[in-house]
Amino acid sequence: MSILVIADHDNGSLKPVTLNVLAAATAIGGDIDVLVAGEGCGAAAEAASKAAGVAKVLVADNAAYGHQLAENLSLLVADLGKGYSHVLTSAGTTGKDFLPRVAALLDVAQISDIIKVESADTFVRPIYAGNAIATVQSSDAIKVITVRGTAFDPVAAEGGSAAVEAIDNVQDAGISTFVGQEMAESDRPELTAAEIVISGGRGMQNGDNFAMLEKVADKLGAAMGASRAAVDAGFVPNDMQVGQTGKIVAPNLYIAVGISGAIQHLAGMSGSKVIVAINKDEEAPIFQVADYGLVADLFDAVPELEAAL
Amino acid sequence: MKVLVAVKRVIDYNVKVRVKADNSDVDLTNIKMAMNPFCEIAVEEAVRLKEKGIASEIVVVSIGPKVAQEQIRTALALGADRGILVETDEQVQSLQAAKILKAIVDEEQPQLVILGKQSIDSDNNQTGQMLAALAGMGQGTFASEVVVEGDKVNVTREVDGGLMTVGLNLPAVVTTDLRLNEPRYASLPNIMKAKKKPLDTKSPADYGVELSASLTTLKVEEPAKRSAGIKVADVAELVDKLKNEAKVI
């Protein structure tokens, strides 16, 4: 078995989720190579070479991969992937974007968002917004897989000493260009990797009231999330959305404030270790999954919580 | 220009699914079905492009059982011009769906293909990307804004951390995110008119696609149930429990 893991990175640094994907690769077993494709991505490659269990790091450093456009990246990965039994990456927006293209180019199925490795050809993944769990077996020669990072404990970031090898494989499909980006600025921990997440929903009433949650988040060192209702109402930007169509989180502690607990929201956070719900409606579905529920007006309870911490 | 929209018949998003007792699949008997929410957004976007004078014809396609006609009729009532149902009672996996759509793209030669980013049943998020790869087209996935300018389309995408805009040569594939638009409702007169719009029925074999798939579902189970929690009386008790019982803060 030989496994190719495509690293998540922003050129300058390796994203922590790569270590979770490496854990899934380790569970499959075999030699693990990591591909770092980007522009000026030497530092990310260096970091990947230190991760536990990595045999070799391949670096494709070229302007064609600078923004990881799916059209170019998928040609590179499909080309390299022919030599491997498994091709893995994280189920972030980059992985979801380019990997199905790789699968189609290799004429194999893709297995999305796995949460468990049963064996080298059998994997477990949630379907129907996490309301059912499917075990699927693949007969393809190359298994192309995206991994739900929160479902695997990360491998050690230090201690490895893999060889770093530059590869000169430039694939430019010439059909897409990067135009621009608008990234949300935040000093808080990244939502999908945070130990504690505090999320607000429609009950917050407006964007200004999220300042109350920020104060609690600061005291706990928590990341901030939101329900779709809060995003759609314009309270907070969309990248804060937790749920089936947003981010999947599984922190140690998830605090849901003014969130009713629709199926689609639960899909994104029901893997959390401890769930706290603060809601004034005691019939809200969120209380059916909450370990600790507080039936109270959030405008009283949240400042009290901040004061108590 | 011609726009092709793919729609899927799925369980209504409000329904709580149940797993069959034999763990073979989820139970869909007598369950309310509907158009996949992301596909509704795809139809709406196509209709808006037509209203702006950019799209000249909207062809809507669905792959599925005979009853998937209902979802095509819904799309026709919302403003699509004609429909194609690729009828099969088999479960169709993403790669096979993408191959059928690729054959339809070859035949219809649309400038833009719009799909939902994922169906809420299989949660795969693959078909649009696979179609784009097979057709050699650029892709704008998870779109929250689509701007067609001449022979190019700029797509603003919802990515981890914010928004990213890509420029694609036409023809191209776009997959919709929830915030792209708010789909309209079909009016009764439009529903009546939709009944007269053309709807072709085809089979996967007409497009030379074999449905034999490489993925087998071994079992489908209920997710692990969370144990019932407790209600606390006030904030002080909550903080105490989190510190001393759950030990998470």
mmCIF file of C-alpha atoms in Angstrom, chain A:
data_model
loop_
_atom_site.group_PDB
_atom_site.id
_atom_site.type_symbol
_atom_site.label_atom_id
_atom_site.label_comp_id
_atom_site.label_asym_id
_atom_site.label_seq_id
_atom_site.Cartn_x
_atom_site.Cartn_y
_atom_site.Cartn_z
ATOM 1 C CA MET A 1 0.000 0.000 0.000
ATOM 2 C CA SER A 2 1.234 3.475 -0.837
ATOM 3 C CA ILE A 3 -0.618 6.584 0.150
ATOM 4 C CA LEU A 4 -0.440 10.119 -1.193
ATOM 5 C CA VAL A 5 -1.683 12.821 1.170
ATOM 6 C CA ILE A 6 -2.235 16.264 -0.324
ATOM 7 C CA ALA A 7 -1.327 18.830 2.330
ATOM 8 C CA ASP A 8 -3.578 21.696 3.391
ATOM 9 C CA HIS A 9 -1.473 24.818 3.630
ATOM 10 C CA ASP A 10 -1.399 28.525 2.915
ATOM 11 C CA ASN A 11 2.095 28.382 1.358
ATOM 12 C CA GLY A 12 3.702 29.835 4.509
ATOM 13 C CA SER A 13 2.482 27.220 6.956
ATOM 14 C CA LEU A 14 1.009 23.762 7.105
ATOM 15 C CA LYS A 15 -2.601 23.705 8.292
ATOM 16 C CA PRO A 16 -3.094 21.518 11.388
ATOM 17 C CA VAL A 17 -5.814 19.444 9.657
ATOM 18 C CA THR A 18 -3.042 17.859 7.547
ATOM 19 C CA LEU A 19 -1.951 16.041 10.723
ATOM 20 C CA ASN A 20 -5.456 14.619 11.132
ATOM 21 C CA VAL A 21 -5.441 13.411 7.519
ATOM 22 C CA LEU A 22 -2.062 11.789 8.180
ATOM 23 C CA ALA A 23 -3.693 9.941 11.096
ATOM 24 C CA ALA A 24 -6.304 8.517 8.707
ATOM 25 C CA ALA A 25 -3.499 7.536 6.313
ATOM 26 C CA THR A 26 -1.655 5.833 9.176
ATOM 27 C CA ALA A 27 -4.835 3.871 9.980
ATOM 28 C CA ILE A 28 -4.899 2.570 6.394
ATOM 29 C CA GLY A 29 -1.238 1.554 6.684
ATOM 30 C CA GLY A 30 1.576 1.729 4.153
ATOM 31 C CA ASP A 31 4.144 4.248 2.950
ATOM 32 C CA ILE A 32 2.849 7.784 3.210
ATOM 33 C CA ASP A 33 4.043 10.522 0.871
ATOM 34 C CA VAL A 34 2.846 14.105 1.229
ATOM 35 C CA LEU A 35 2.361 16.471 -1.686
ATOM 36 C CA VAL A 36 2.719 20.177 -1.011
ATOM 37 C CA ALA A 37 1.601 22.065 -4.114
ATOM 38 C CA GLY A 38 1.662 25.841 -4.066
ATOM 39 C CA GLU A 39 3.791 28.880 -4.762
ATOM 40 C CA GLY A 40 6.587 29.727 -2.354
ATOM 41 C CA CYS A 41 5.468 26.809 -0.214
ATOM 42 C CA GLY A 42 8.899 25.777 1.113
ATOM 43 C CA ALA A 43 7.996 26.457 4.738
ATOM 44 C CA ALA A 44 4.860 24.315 4.507
ATOM 45 C CA ALA A 45 6.904 21.498 2.953
ATOM 46 C CA GLU A 46 9.495 21.808 5.719
ATOM 47 C CA ALA A 47 6.736 21.471 8.336
ATOM 48 C CA ALA A 48 5.270 18.443 6.544
ATOM 49 C CA SER A 49 8.646 16.691 6.572
ATOM 50 C CA LYS A 50 8.667 16.800 10.390
ATOM 51 C CA ALA A 51 5.238 15.208 10.833
ATOM 52 C CA ALA A 52 5.187 11.686 12.226
ATOM 53 C CA GLY A 53 4.894 8.814 9.767
ATOM 54 C CA VAL A 54 5.747 10.683 6.569
ATOM 55 C CA ALA A 55 8.134 8.845 4.220
ATOM 56 C CA LYS A 56 8.646 11.564 1.628
ATOM 57 C CA VAL A 57 7.470 15.092 0.885
ATOM 58 C CA LEU A 58 6.947 16.074 -2.737
ATOM 59 C CA VAL A 59 7.002 19.797 -3.412
ATOM 60 C CA ALA A 60 5.433 21.268 -6.536
ATOM 61 C CA ASP A 61 6.320 24.945 -6.251
ATOM 62 C CA ASN A 62 4.939 26.906 -9.167
ATOM 63 C CA ALA A 63 2.715 29.890 -9.895
ATOM 64 C CA ALA A 64 0.211 27.484 -11.498
ATOM 65 C CA TYR A 65 -0.534 26.092 -8.021
ATOM 66 C CA GLY A 66 -0.346 29.386 -6.101
ATOM 67 C CA HIS A 67 -4.049 29.586 -5.317
ATOM 68 C CA GLN A 68 -4.656 25.854 -5.612
ATOM 69 C CA LEU A 69 -7.064 26.224 -8.505
ATOM 70 C CA ALA A 70 -8.829 22.891 -8.958
ATOM 71 C CA GLU A 71 -8.269 22.787 -12.728
ATOM 72 C CA ASN A 72 -4.461 22.820 -12.378
ATOM 73 C CA LEU A 73 -4.071 20.984 -9.084
ATOM 74 C CA SER A 74 -6.286 18.081 -10.174
ATOM 75 C CA LEU A 75 -4.131 17.451 -13.262
ATOM 76 C CA LEU A 76 -1.017 17.284 -11.066
ATOM 77 C CA VAL A 77 -2.594 15.020 -8.448
ATOM 78 C CA ALA A 78 -4.179 12.705 -11.028
ATOM 79 C CA ASP A 79 -0.775 12.398 -12.707
ATOM 80 C CA LEU A 80 1.030 11.565 -9.449
ATOM 81 C CA GLY A 81 -1.889 9.566 -8.028
ATOM 82 C CA LYS A 82 -1.523 6.807 -10.649
ATOM 83 C CA GLY A 83 1.423 5.489 -8.648
ATOM 84 C CA TYR A 84 -0.496 5.151 -5.369
ATOM 85 C CA SER A 85 -3.186 2.901 -3.887
ATOM 86 C CA HIS A 86 -4.792 5.757 -1.902
ATOM 87 C CA VAL A 87 -5.054 9.511 -2.459
ATOM 88 C CA LEU A 88 -6.223 11.460 0.592
ATOM 89 C CA THR A 89 -6.868 15.037 1.539
ATOM 90 C CA SER A 90 -8.970 16.902 4.067
ATOM 91 C CA ALA A 91 -12.658 17.597 3.472
ATOM 92 C CA GLY A 92 -12.084 21.356 3.608
ATOM 93 C CA THR A 93 -13.255 23.561 0.767
ATOM 94 C CA THR A 94 -9.979 23.077 -1.160
ATOM 95 C CA GLY A 95 -10.100 19.284 -0.933
ATOM 96 C CA LYS A 96 -13.795 19.173 -1.800
ATOM 97 C CA ASP A 97 -13.047 21.376 -4.802
ATOM 98 C CA PHE A 98 -10.167 19.559 -6.493
ATOM 99 C CA LEU A 99 -10.339 15.931 -5.343
ATOM 100 C CA PRO A 100 -13.553 14.857 -7.145
ATOM 101 C CA ARG A 101 -11.877 16.176 -10.303
ATOM 102 C CA VAL A 102 -8.918 13.906 -9.580
ATOM 103 C CA ALA A 103 -11.243 10.924 -9.115
ATOM 104 C CA ALA A 104 -13.005 11.616 -12.421
ATOM 105 C CA LEU A 105 -9.668 11.966 -14.243
ATOM 106 C CA LEU A 106 -8.609 8.597 -12.779
ATOM 107 C CA ASP A 107 -12.069 7.143 -13.602
ATOM 108 C CA VAL A 108 -12.690 6.050 -10.008
ATOM 109 C CA ALA A 109 -15.294 6.924 -7.383
ATOM 110 C CA GLN A 110 -14.521 9.297 -4.537
ATOM 111 C CA ILE A 111 -15.374 8.558 -0.929
ATOM 112 C CA SER A 112 -16.244 11.842 0.789
ATOM 113 C CA ASP A 113 -15.721 12.933 4.357
ATOM 114 C CA ILE A 114 -14.736 9.644 5.999
ATOM 115 C CA ILE A 115 -14.883 9.444 9.793
ATOM 116 C CA LYS A 116 -13.325 5.984 10.246
ATOM 117 C CA VAL A 117 -11.043 3.546 8.455
ATOM 118 C CA GLU A 118 -12.303 -0.054 8.731
ATOM 119 C CA SER A 119 -9.670 -1.505 6.407
ATOM 120 C CA ALA A 120 -7.700 -0.485 3.330
ATOM 121 C CA ASP A 121 -10.850 -0.653 1.179
ATOM 122 C CA THR A 122 -13.664 -0.073 3.677
ATOM 123 C CA PHE A 123 -14.548 3.280 5.201
ATOM 124 C CA VAL A 124 -17.256 4.854 7.337
ATOM 125 C CA ARG A 125 -18.956 8.135 6.453
ATOM 126 C CA PRO A 126 -22.028 10.072 7.529
ATOM 127 C CA ILE A 127 -24.967 10.549 5.138
ATOM 128 C CA TYR A 128 -28.293 12.424 5.418
ATOM 129 C CA ALA A 129 -26.740 15.279 7.393
ATOM 130 C CA GLY A 130 -25.192 12.868 9.852
ATOM 131 C CA ASN A 131 -28.501 11.157 10.628
ATOM 132 C CA ALA A 132 -27.197 7.863 9.257
ATOM 133 C CA ILE A 133 -23.731 6.342 9.125
ATOM 134 C CA ALA A 134 -22.766 4.312 6.060
ATOM 135 C CA THR A 135 -19.986 1.745 5.765
ATOM 136 C CA VAL A 136 -18.780 1.630 2.159
ATOM 137 C CA GLN A 137 -16.376 -0.649 0.353
ATOM 138 C CA SER A 138 -14.471 0.364 -2.746
ATOM 139 C CA SER A 139 -13.270 -1.996 -5.466
ATOM 140 C CA ASP A 140 -11.334 0.757 -7.274
ATOM 141 C CA ALA A 141 -7.613 0.294 -7.796
ATOM 142 C CA ILE A 142 -6.997 3.793 -6.446
ATOM 143 C CA LYS A 143 -9.072 4.921 -3.488
ATOM 144 C CA VAL A 144 -9.679 8.659 -3.631
ATOM 145 C CA ILE A 145 -10.831 9.950 -0.245
ATOM 146 C CA THR A 146 -11.553 13.152 1.648
ATOM 147 C CA VAL A 147 -11.142 12.942 5.421
ATOM 148 C CA ARG A 148 -13.181 14.668 8.109
ATOM 149 C CA GLY A 149 -10.342 16.077 10.209
ATOM 150 C CA THR A 150 -12.253 16.239 13.480
ATOM 151 C CA ALA A 151 -12.863 12.468 13.394
ATOM 152 C CA PHE A 152 -9.149 11.591 13.648
ATOM 153 C CA ASP A 153 -6.669 12.533 16.382
ATOM 154 C CA PRO A 154 -3.690 14.302 14.772
ATOM 155 C CA VAL A 155 -0.280 12.647 14.394
ATOM 156 C CA ALA A 156 2.672 14.353 16.097
ATOM 157 C CA ALA A 157 3.773 17.528 14.298
ATOM 158 C CA GLU A 158 7.424 17.018 15.274
ATOM 159 C CA GLY A 159 9.835 14.126 15.303
ATOM 160 C CA GLY A 160 9.694 12.998 11.679
ATOM 161 C CA SER A 161 12.530 13.553 9.205
ATOM 162 C CA ALA A 162 11.149 12.835 5.766
ATOM 163 C CA ALA A 163 13.131 13.624 2.651
ATOM 164 C CA VAL A 164 11.910 16.670 0.742
ATOM 165 C CA GLU A 165 11.943 16.280 -3.013
ATOM 166 C CA ALA A 166 11.112 19.040 -5.477
ATOM 167 C CA ILE A 167 9.100 17.844 -8.446
ATOM 168 C CA ASP A 168 9.047 19.627 -11.746
ATOM 169 C CA ASN A 169 5.538 18.823 -12.898
ATOM 170 C CA VAL A 170 3.761 21.952 -14.054
ATOM 171 C CA GLN A 171 0.147 21.509 -15.060
ATOM 172 C CA ASP A 172 -1.700 24.577 -16.231
ATOM 173 C CA ALA A 173 -5.098 23.819 -17.742
ATOM 174 C CA GLY A 174 -5.348 27.472 -18.825
ATOM 175 C CA ILE A 175 -9.104 27.666 -18.260
ATOM 176 C CA SER A 176 -9.272 29.417 -14.897
ATOM 177 C CA THR A 177 -7.618 32.320 -13.110
ATOM 178 C CA PHE A 178 -7.513 33.631 -9.567
ATOM 179 C CA VAL A 179 -9.286 36.997 -9.414
ATOM 180 C CA GLY A 180 -9.228 37.887 -5.721
ATOM 181 C CA GLN A 181 -10.147 36.935 -2.208
ATOM 182 C CA GLU A 182 -11.642 38.379 0.929
ATOM 183 C CA MET A 183 -10.586 36.516 4.027
ATOM 184 C CA ALA A 184 -12.185 37.139 7.414
ATOM 185 C CA GLU A 185 -9.659 38.536 9.915
ATOM 186 C CA SER A 186 -9.581 36.882 13.306
ATOM 187 C CA ASP A 187 -7.189 36.439 16.236
ATOM 188 C CA ARG A 188 -9.224 33.578 17.643
ATOM 189 C CA PRO A 189 -8.370 29.912 17.125
ATOM 190 C CA GLU A 190 -9.511 28.402 13.856
ATOM 191 C CA LEU A 191 -13.085 27.163 14.128
ATOM 192 C CA THR A 192 -12.532 23.576 12.990
ATOM 193 C CA ALA A 193 -9.496 23.065 15.243
ATOM 194 C CA ALA A 194 -10.632 24.890 18.397
ATOM 195 C CA GLU A 195 -10.960 23.116 21.750
ATOM 196 C CA ILE A 196 -13.922 25.278 22.682
ATOM 197 C CA VAL A 197 -16.511 26.798 20.343
ATOM 198 C CA ILE A 198 -19.227 29.249 21.250
ATOM 199 C CA SER A 199 -21.944 29.769 18.633
ATOM 200 C CA GLY A 200 -24.837 32.158 18.319
ATOM 201 C CA GLY A 201 -28.079 31.773 16.426
ATOM 202 C CA ARG A 202 -31.117 33.782 15.478
ATOM 203 C CA GLY A 203 -31.749 34.425 19.172
ATOM 204 C CA MET A 204 -28.812 36.856 19.184
ATOM 205 C CA GLN A 205 -31.138 39.275 17.333
ATOM 206 C CA ASN A 206 -28.372 41.297 15.680
ATOM 207 C CA GLY A 207 -24.668 41.369 14.853
ATOM 208 C CA ASP A 208 -23.796 43.807 17.643
ATOM 209 C CA ASN A 209 -25.006 41.347 20.265
ATOM 210 C CA PHE A 210 -22.324 38.888 19.133
ATOM 211 C CA ALA A 211 -19.931 41.129 21.090
ATOM 212 C CA MET A 212 -21.375 39.458 24.202
ATOM 213 C CA LEU A 213 -20.265 36.065 22.886
ATOM 214 C CA GLU A 214 -16.861 37.472 21.930
ATOM 215 C CA LYS A 215 -16.209 38.419 25.545
ATOM 216 C CA VAL A 216 -16.991 34.871 26.671
ATOM 217 C CA ALA A 217 -14.906 33.474 23.801
ATOM 218 C CA ASP A 218 -11.946 35.630 24.875
ATOM 219 C CA LYS A 219 -12.114 34.318 28.430
ATOM 220 C CA LEU A 220 -12.311 30.699 27.272
ATOM 221 C CA GLY A 221 -9.878 30.992 24.359
ATOM 222 C CA ALA A 222 -12.726 29.770 22.205
ATOM 223 C CA ALA A 223 -13.517 30.065 18.501
ATOM 224 C CA MET A 224 -16.785 31.654 17.442
ATOM 225 C CA GLY A 225 -19.401 29.925 15.333
ATOM 226 C CA ALA A 226 -22.917 30.625 14.160
ATOM 227 C CA SER A 227 -26.022 28.950 12.887
ATOM 228 C CA ARG A 228 -27.236 29.450 9.347
ATOM 229 C CA ALA A 229 -30.036 31.684 10.630
ATOM 230 C CA ALA A 230 -27.471 34.067 12.112
ATOM 231 C CA VAL A 231 -25.439 34.093 8.901
ATOM 232 C CA ASP A 232 -28.448 34.579 6.630
ATOM 233 C CA ALA A 233 -29.687 37.422 8.813
ATOM 234 C CA GLY A 234 -26.315 39.097 8.224
ATOM 235 C CA PHE A 235 -25.252 39.021 11.904
ATOM 236 C CA VAL A 236 -21.896 37.387 11.096
ATOM 237 C CA PRO A 237 -19.907 36.310 8.006
ATOM 238 C CA ASN A 238 -20.668 32.968 6.386
ATOM 239 C CA ASP A 239 -17.322 31.350 7.193
ATOM 240 C CA MET A 240 -18.523 31.162 10.812
ATOM 241 C CA GLN A 241 -21.383 28.844 9.885
ATOM 242 C CA VAL A 242 -21.439 25.478 11.632
ATOM 243 C CA GLY A 243 -23.567 22.771 10.061
ATOM 244 C CA GLN A 244 -24.186 20.434 7.136
ATOM 245 C CA THR A 245 -23.327 23.146 4.635
ATOM 246 C CA GLY A 246 -20.830 25.009 6.810
ATOM 247 C CA LYS A 247 -18.027 23.736 8.983
ATOM 248 C CA ILE A 248 -18.024 20.469 10.901
ATOM 249 C CA VAL A 249 -16.610 20.941 14.391
ATOM 250 C CA ALA A 250 -15.989 18.498 17.227
ATOM 251 C CA PRO A 251 -14.490 20.512 20.095
ATOM 252 C CA ASN A 252 -14.289 19.456 23.729
ATOM 253 C CA LEU A 253 -16.934 22.026 24.563
ATOM 254 C CA TYR A 254 -19.596 23.489 22.275
ATOM 255 C CA ILE A 255 -21.775 26.261 23.657
ATOM 256 C CA ALA A 256 -24.914 26.935 21.583
ATOM 257 C CA VAL A 257 -26.539 30.254 22.416
ATOM 258 C CA GLY A 258 -29.924 31.142 20.987
ATOM 259 C CA ILE A 259 -29.756 28.225 18.548
ATOM 260 C CA SER A 260 -32.845 26.015 18.210
ATOM 261 C CA GLY A 261 -30.910 22.990 16.938
ATOM 262 C CA ALA A 262 -32.193 22.261 13.411
ATOM 263 C CA ILE A 263 -31.069 18.957 11.800
ATOM 264 C CA GLN A 264 -28.659 20.860 9.556
ATOM 265 C CA HIS A 265 -26.964 22.593 12.483
ATOM 266 C CA LEU A 266 -26.689 19.420 14.559
ATOM 267 C CA ALA A 267 -24.932 17.806 11.585
ATOM 268 C CA GLY A 268 -22.047 20.185 12.149
ATOM 269 C CA MET A 269 -21.545 19.923 15.897
ATOM 270 C CA SER A 270 -23.092 16.770 17.346
ATOM 271 C CA GLY A 271 -19.639 15.145 17.495
ATOM 272 C CA SER A 272 -18.610 17.603 20.239
ATOM 273 C CA LYS A 273 -17.596 16.022 23.542
ATOM 274 C CA VAL A 274 -19.700 18.289 25.758
ATOM 275 C CA ILE A 275 -22.597 20.372 24.452
ATOM 276 C CA VAL A 276 -24.101 23.266 26.373
ATOM 277 C CA ALA A 277 -27.323 24.931 25.247
ATOM 278 C CA ILE A 278 -28.571 28.304 26.434
ATOM 279 C CA ASN A 279 -32.054 28.957 25.108
ATOM 280 C CA LYS A 280 -35.215 30.445 26.519
ATOM 281 C CA ASP A 281 -37.431 27.916 24.710
ATOM 282 C CA GLU A 282 -37.314 24.742 26.757
ATOM 283 C CA GLU A 283 -38.844 22.790 23.842
ATOM 284 C CA ALA A 284 -35.934 23.671 21.517
ATOM 285 C CA PRO A 285 -34.479 20.507 19.880
ATOM 286 C CA ILE A 286 -30.968 21.561 20.944
ATOM 287 C CA PHE A 287 -31.809 20.411 24.480
ATOM 288 C CA GLN A 288 -32.151 16.826 23.209
ATOM 289 C CA VAL A 289 -28.428 16.699 22.438
ATOM 290 C CA ALA A 290 -27.139 19.078 25.110
ATOM 291 C CA ASP A 291 -25.257 17.617 28.074
ATOM 292 C CA TYR A 292 -26.022 20.740 30.053
ATOM 293 C CA GLY A 293 -29.035 22.851 29.247
ATOM 294 C CA LEU A 294 -29.876 26.237 30.698
ATOM 295 C CA VAL A 295 -33.375 27.534 30.038
ATOM 296 C CA ALA A 296 -32.840 31.261 30.306
ATOM 297 C CA ASP A 297 -32.845 34.509 28.385
ATOM 298 C CA LEU A 298 -29.427 34.651 26.757
ATOM 299 C CA PHE A 299 -29.247 38.404 27.353
ATOM 300 C CA ASP A 300 -29.166 37.659 31.084
ATOM 301 C CA ALA A 301 -27.257 34.389 30.986
ATOM 302 C CA VAL A 302 -24.350 35.307 28.687
ATOM 303 C CA PRO A 303 -23.142 38.344 30.696
ATOM 304 C CA GLU A 304 -23.520 36.271 33.864
ATOM 305 C CA LEU A 305 -21.465 33.528 32.292
ATOM 306 C CA GLU A 306 -18.759 36.014 31.331
ATOM 307 C CA ALA A 307 -18.686 37.376 34.862
ATOM 308 C CA ALA A 308 -18.470 33.873 36.342
ATOM 309 C CA LEU A 309 -15.466 32.836 34.250
#
